[in-house]
Amino acid sequence: MPLHAEHMAPAFRLCGLARRQRLLPLSGDLPAGAVTSILGPNGAGKSTLLRLLANQLIPAAGSIRLDGRALADFPTRELARHIAWLPQHPPATDQLTVRELVRFGRQPWHGLLGRFGREDAAAVDEALALTGMASLADRQVDTLSGGERQRGWLAMLLAQRTRY
Protein backbone atom coordinates (compact mmCIF):
# COMPACT_ATOMS: atom_id res chain seq x y z
CA MET A 1 0.00 0.00 0.00
CA PRO A 2 1.90 3.10 -1.18
CA LEU A 3 1.09 5.77 1.39
CA HIS A 4 4.11 8.07 1.31
CA ALA A 5 4.75 11.04 -0.96
CA GLU A 6 8.45 11.96 -0.85
CA HIS A 7 7.92 15.72 -1.06
CA MET A 8 5.40 15.99 1.79
CA ALA A 9 5.87 15.56 5.52
CA PRO A 10 3.73 12.81 6.99
CA ALA A 11 0.71 13.99 8.94
CA PHE A 12 -0.37 10.51 10.02
CA ARG A 13 2.12 7.72 10.62
CA LEU A 14 0.67 4.23 10.90
CA CYS A 15 2.87 1.68 12.66
CA GLY A 16 1.69 -1.95 12.57
CA LEU A 17 -1.92 -0.80 12.81
CA ALA A 18 -4.53 -3.54 13.15
CA ARG A 19 -8.13 -3.83 14.27
CA ARG A 20 -9.28 -7.44 14.60
CA GLN A 21 -9.49 -9.20 11.23
CA ARG A 22 -10.56 -6.14 9.22
CA LEU A 23 -7.14 -4.53 8.89
CA LEU A 24 -3.97 -6.46 8.36
CA PRO A 25 -0.97 -4.96 10.10
CA LEU A 26 -0.73 -1.67 8.23
CA SER A 27 2.23 0.71 8.25
CA GLY A 28 2.94 3.83 6.26
CA ASP A 29 2.55 7.57 6.12
CA LEU A 30 -0.35 9.73 5.02
CA PRO A 31 1.20 13.02 3.90
CA ALA A 32 -0.02 16.43 4.98
CA GLY A 33 -1.42 18.62 2.23
CA ALA A 34 -2.37 15.72 -0.03
CA VAL A 35 -5.65 14.08 -0.91
CA THR A 36 -5.53 10.38 -0.05
CA SER A 37 -8.08 7.89 -1.36
CA ILE A 38 -8.95 4.70 0.48
CA LEU A 39 -10.23 2.05 -1.89
CA GLY A 40 -11.38 -1.50 -1.31
CA PRO A 41 -14.33 -3.86 -1.41
CA ASN A 42 -17.16 -3.80 1.11
CA GLY A 43 -16.02 -5.08 4.49
CA ALA A 44 -12.31 -4.46 3.78
CA GLY A 45 -11.93 -1.99 6.66
CA LYS A 46 -12.07 1.42 4.94
CA SER A 47 -14.50 2.91 7.47
CA THR A 48 -12.64 1.20 10.29
CA LEU A 49 -9.39 2.85 9.16
CA LEU A 50 -11.07 6.27 9.05
CA ARG A 51 -12.53 5.74 12.52
CA LEU A 52 -9.07 4.78 13.80
CA LEU A 53 -7.55 7.91 12.22
CA ALA A 54 -10.24 10.04 13.92
CA ASN A 55 -9.55 8.31 17.26
CA GLN A 56 -13.10 6.95 17.32
CA LEU A 57 -11.74 3.40 17.69
CA ILE A 58 -8.74 2.05 19.56
CA PRO A 59 -6.38 -0.13 17.50
CA ALA A 60 -6.05 -3.75 18.57
CA ALA A 61 -2.35 -3.48 17.70
CA GLY A 62 0.06 -0.83 16.52
CA SER A 63 -0.12 2.92 16.81
CA ILE A 64 -1.05 6.09 14.98
CA ARG A 65 0.91 9.31 15.20
CA LEU A 66 -0.39 12.72 14.15
CA ASP A 67 2.25 15.33 13.38
CA GLY A 68 4.77 13.20 15.31
CA ARG A 69 2.62 12.79 18.42
CA ALA A 70 0.75 9.64 19.46
CA LEU A 71 -2.90 10.06 18.56
CA ALA A 72 -3.88 8.48 21.89
CA ASP A 73 -2.07 11.30 23.75
CA PHE A 74 -4.34 14.07 22.43
CA PRO A 75 -7.13 15.26 24.72
CA THR A 76 -10.47 15.08 22.87
CA ARG A 77 -10.96 18.82 22.43
CA GLU A 78 -7.39 19.39 21.26
CA LEU A 79 -7.71 16.58 18.73
CA ALA A 80 -10.92 18.16 17.44
CA ARG A 81 -8.86 21.25 16.62
CA HIS A 82 -6.81 19.10 14.24
CA ILE A 83 -9.26 16.53 12.83
CA ALA A 84 -12.80 17.04 11.55
CA TRP A 85 -14.77 13.81 11.57
CA LEU A 86 -18.12 13.03 9.97
CA PRO A 87 -19.43 9.56 10.78
CA GLN A 88 -21.09 7.45 8.12
CA HIS A 89 -24.40 7.81 9.99
CA PRO A 90 -24.56 11.24 11.68
CA PRO A 91 -26.67 11.61 14.84
CA ALA A 92 -30.21 13.00 14.84
CA THR A 93 -30.56 16.77 14.66
CA ASP A 94 -33.99 17.20 16.25
CA GLN A 95 -35.08 20.84 16.30
CA LEU A 96 -31.70 22.19 15.11
CA THR A 97 -31.47 24.75 12.35
CA VAL A 98 -28.67 24.45 9.81
CA ARG A 99 -26.90 27.45 11.35
CA GLU A 100 -27.07 25.87 14.82
CA LEU A 101 -25.62 22.64 13.45
CA VAL A 102 -22.77 24.48 11.74
CA ARG A 103 -22.05 26.43 14.95
CA PHE A 104 -21.24 23.11 16.65
CA GLY A 105 -18.14 23.00 14.45
CA ARG A 106 -16.71 25.86 16.53
CA GLN A 107 -16.96 24.02 19.88
CA PRO A 108 -13.37 22.71 19.86
CA TRP A 109 -12.14 26.29 19.91
CA HIS A 110 -14.07 27.50 22.95
CA GLY A 111 -16.10 24.63 24.45
CA LEU A 112 -19.84 24.12 24.78
CA LEU A 113 -20.35 27.01 27.19
CA GLY A 114 -17.63 29.25 25.75
CA ARG A 115 -18.27 32.59 24.16
CA PHE A 116 -19.11 32.61 20.46
CA GLY A 117 -17.17 35.50 18.90
CA ARG A 118 -16.67 37.27 15.58
CA GLU A 119 -14.16 34.71 14.33
CA ASP A 120 -16.67 31.95 15.06
CA ALA A 121 -19.48 33.80 13.27
CA ALA A 122 -17.19 34.41 10.28
CA ALA A 123 -16.23 30.72 10.15
CA VAL A 124 -19.92 29.69 10.21
CA ASP A 125 -20.90 32.21 7.52
CA GLU A 126 -17.99 31.16 5.30
CA ALA A 127 -18.83 27.45 5.71
CA LEU A 128 -22.49 28.09 4.86
CA ALA A 129 -21.47 30.04 1.75
CA LEU A 130 -18.92 27.46 0.59
CA THR A 131 -21.47 24.66 0.81
CA GLY A 132 -24.32 26.65 -0.76
CA MET A 133 -26.31 26.44 2.48
CA ALA A 134 -26.57 30.15 3.39
CA SER A 135 -30.11 30.40 2.02
CA LEU A 136 -31.12 27.37 4.13
CA ALA A 137 -29.40 28.48 7.34
CA ASP A 138 -32.65 29.06 9.23
CA ARG A 139 -34.33 25.84 8.15
CA GLN A 140 -34.49 22.87 10.50
CA VAL A 141 -32.01 20.18 9.44
CA ASP A 142 -34.60 17.40 9.66
CA THR A 143 -36.75 19.16 7.00
CA LEU A 144 -33.98 19.12 4.39
CA SER A 145 -33.41 16.63 1.59
CA GLY A 146 -30.69 14.02 2.11
CA GLY A 147 -28.18 15.93 -0.02
CA GLU A 148 -28.92 19.25 1.70
CA ARG A 149 -28.54 17.57 5.08
CA GLN A 150 -25.13 16.19 4.06
CA ARG A 151 -24.06 19.67 2.92
CA GLY A 152 -25.11 21.02 6.33
CA TRP A 153 -22.87 18.48 8.06
CA LEU A 154 -20.01 19.33 5.67
CA ALA A 155 -20.50 23.00 6.53
CA MET A 156 -20.12 22.10 10.20
CA LEU A 157 -16.79 20.40 9.41
CA LEU A 158 -15.58 23.39 7.40
CA ALA A 159 -16.52 25.76 10.24
CA GLN A 160 -14.34 23.65 12.52
CA ARG A 161 -11.31 24.87 10.50
CA THR A 162 -9.08 21.87 11.07
CA ARG A 163 -6.04 20.76 9.10
CA TYR A 164 -7.36 17.22 8.57
XYZ file of N, CA and C in Angstrom, residues 89-162:
222
model
N -23.003 7.590 9.610
C -24.402 7.811 9.987
C -24.425 8.882 11.082
N -24.574 10.164 10.679
C -24.565 11.239 11.678
C -25.739 11.116 12.648
N -25.592 11.685 13.848
C -26.668 11.613 14.841
C -27.877 12.451 14.423
N -28.980 12.244 15.101
C -30.206 13.003 14.839
C -29.981 14.475 15.170
N -30.694 15.330 14.468
C -30.559 16.775 14.658
C -31.900 17.398 15.015
N -32.649 16.743 15.883
C -33.989 17.200 16.254
C -33.989 18.672 16.650
N -34.836 19.430 15.978
C -35.082 20.836 16.298
C -33.900 21.776 16.052
N -32.840 21.313 15.397
C -31.704 22.186 15.108
C -31.870 22.835 13.741
N -31.533 24.121 13.658
C -31.466 24.752 12.345
C -30.093 24.436 11.752
N -29.958 24.679 10.467
C -28.670 24.451 9.805
C -27.593 25.311 10.463
N -27.898 26.570 10.721
C -26.901 27.454 11.347
C -26.471 26.914 12.715
N -27.418 26.426 13.507
C -27.074 25.870 14.824
C -26.171 24.649 14.672
N -26.473 23.800 13.695
C -25.624 22.636 13.446
C -24.209 23.072 13.089
N -24.093 24.027 12.192
C -22.775 24.484 11.737
C -22.010 25.136 12.888
N -22.701 25.814 13.774
C -22.047 26.431 14.945
C -21.358 25.395 15.831
N -21.891 24.161 15.858
C -21.243 23.108 16.654
C -19.808 22.859 16.197
N -19.499 23.163 14.949
C -18.135 23.005 14.454
C -17.134 23.904 15.157
N -17.607 24.933 15.825
C -16.709 25.860 16.526
C -16.428 25.449 17.969
N -17.134 24.432 18.481
C -16.956 24.015 19.878
C -15.521 23.694 20.268
N -14.733 23.024 19.421
C -13.367 22.709 19.859
C -12.530 23.941 20.194
N -12.942 25.086 19.716
C -12.142 26.294 19.914
C -12.518 27.061 21.173
N -13.702 26.788 21.739
C -14.071 27.500 22.955
C -14.929 26.688 23.917
N -15.298 25.472 23.575
C -16.097 24.630 24.454
C -17.583 24.892 24.304
N -18.382 24.039 24.909
C -19.837 24.116 24.784
C -20.393 25.393 25.396
N -19.842 25.824 26.511
C -20.352 27.015 27.190
C -19.499 28.247 26.931
N -18.503 28.122 26.058
C -17.631 29.248 25.753
C -18.335 30.313 24.942
N -17.705 31.431 24.850
C -18.271 32.587 24.160
C -18.065 32.472 22.650
N -19.113 32.657 21.913
C -19.112 32.610 20.456
C -18.790 34.020 19.963
N -17.620 34.174 19.300
C -17.167 35.504 18.903
C -17.255 35.767 17.410
N -16.655 36.860 16.998
C -16.666 37.267 15.583
C -15.992 36.246 14.680
N -14.866 35.713 15.135
C -14.162 34.708 14.332
C -15.035 33.469 14.121
N -15.755 33.088 15.167
C -16.669 31.946 15.059
C -17.787 32.244 14.070
N -18.387 33.412 14.180
C -19.478 33.799 13.274
C -18.975 33.837 11.828
N -17.765 34.351 11.629
C -17.193 34.410 10.280
C -16.956 33.003 9.726
N -16.477 32.102 10.581
C -16.233 30.719 10.152
C -17.541 30.049 9.755
N -18.601 30.276 10.517
C -19.916 29.694 10.215
C -20.451 30.260 8.904
N -20.399 31.583 8.753
C -20.896 32.208 7.524
C -20.126 31.734 6.298
N -18.814 31.630 6.427
C -17.988 31.158 5.301
C -18.341 29.710 4.941
N -18.503 28.867 5.949
C -18.830 27.454 5.706
C -20.196 27.323 5.038
N -21.156 28.110 5.479
C -22.488 28.087 4.864
C -22.409 28.528 3.403
N -21.623 29.546 3.123
C -21.474 30.036 1.748
C -20.765 29.003 0.874
N -19.693 28.423 1.380
C -18.917 27.455 0.593
C -19.730 26.219 0.217
N -20.660 25.848 1.066
C -21.475 24.655 0.814
C -22.815 24.980 0.161
N -23.058 26.255 -0.145
C -24.318 26.646 -0.761
C -25.500 26.524 0.186
N -25.252 26.635 1.483
C -26.309 26.437 2.477
C -26.760 27.742 3.142
N -26.210 28.883 2.740
C -26.565 30.153 3.385
C -28.062 30.428 3.299
N -28.673 30.127 2.177
C -30.108 30.396 2.021
C -30.978 29.441 2.840
N -30.386 28.357 3.324
C -31.124 27.374 4.127
C -30.740 27.427 5.605
N -29.966 28.423 5.989
C -29.396 28.484 7.339
C -30.445 28.471 8.444
N -31.617 29.002 8.188
C -32.646 29.061 9.231
C -33.654 27.914 9.168
N -33.451 27.012 8.243
C -34.327 25.836 8.147
C -33.886 24.777 9.149
N -34.836 23.984 9.631
C -34.485 22.866 10.500
C -33.839 21.770 9.653
N -32.777 21.191 10.169
C -32.015 20.178 9.442
C -32.897 18.998 9.054
N -33.784 18.580 9.951
C -34.597 17.397 9.661
C -35.684 17.643 8.611
N -35.814 18.876 8.099
C -36.752 19.157 7.005
C -36.059 19.190 5.643
N -34.753 19.031 5.630
C -33.978 19.120 4.389
C -33.951 17.787 3.650
N -33.629 17.853 2.366
C -33.405 16.626 1.593
C -32.121 15.968 2.091
N -31.895 14.735 1.695
C -30.686 14.021 2.113
C -29.410 14.738 1.704
N -29.371 15.230 0.476
C -28.179 15.931 -0.015
C -27.954 17.246 0.706
N -29.038 17.986 0.964
C -28.918 19.245 1.703
C -28.432 18.985 3.129
N -28.954 17.931 3.724
C -28.539 17.571 5.082
C -27.038 17.271 5.114
N -26.568 16.515 4.126
C -25.127 16.194 4.057
C -24.294 17.469 3.912
N -24.788 18.404 3.091
C -24.059 19.669 2.924
C -24.038 20.464 4.232
N -25.105 20.367 5.025
C -25.113 21.018 6.333
C -24.037 20.452 7.244
N -23.914 19.122 7.246
C -22.870 18.480 8.057
C -21.484 18.854 7.544
N -21.305 18.914 6.228
C -20.010 19.327 5.672
C -19.689 20.762 6.065
N -20.713 21.628 6.090
C -20.503 23.004 6.525
C -20.010 23.038 7.971
N -20.571 22.164 8.821
C -20.116 22.097 10.202
C -18.622 21.750 10.262
N -18.202 20.787 9.440
C -16.790 20.399 9.412
C -15.913 21.547 8.936
N -16.359 22.265 7.905
C -15.584 23.394 7.395
C -15.484 24.504 8.440
N -16.547 24.737 9.188
C -16.525 25.760 10.240
C -15.540 25.396 11.342
N -15.269 24.129 11.493
C -14.340 23.653 12.517
C -12.910 24.117 12.230
N -12.627 24.359 10.951
C -11.314 24.870 10.502
C -10.149 24.037 11.031
N -10.165 22.777 10.678
C -9.082 21.875 11.071
C -8.131 21.682 9.898
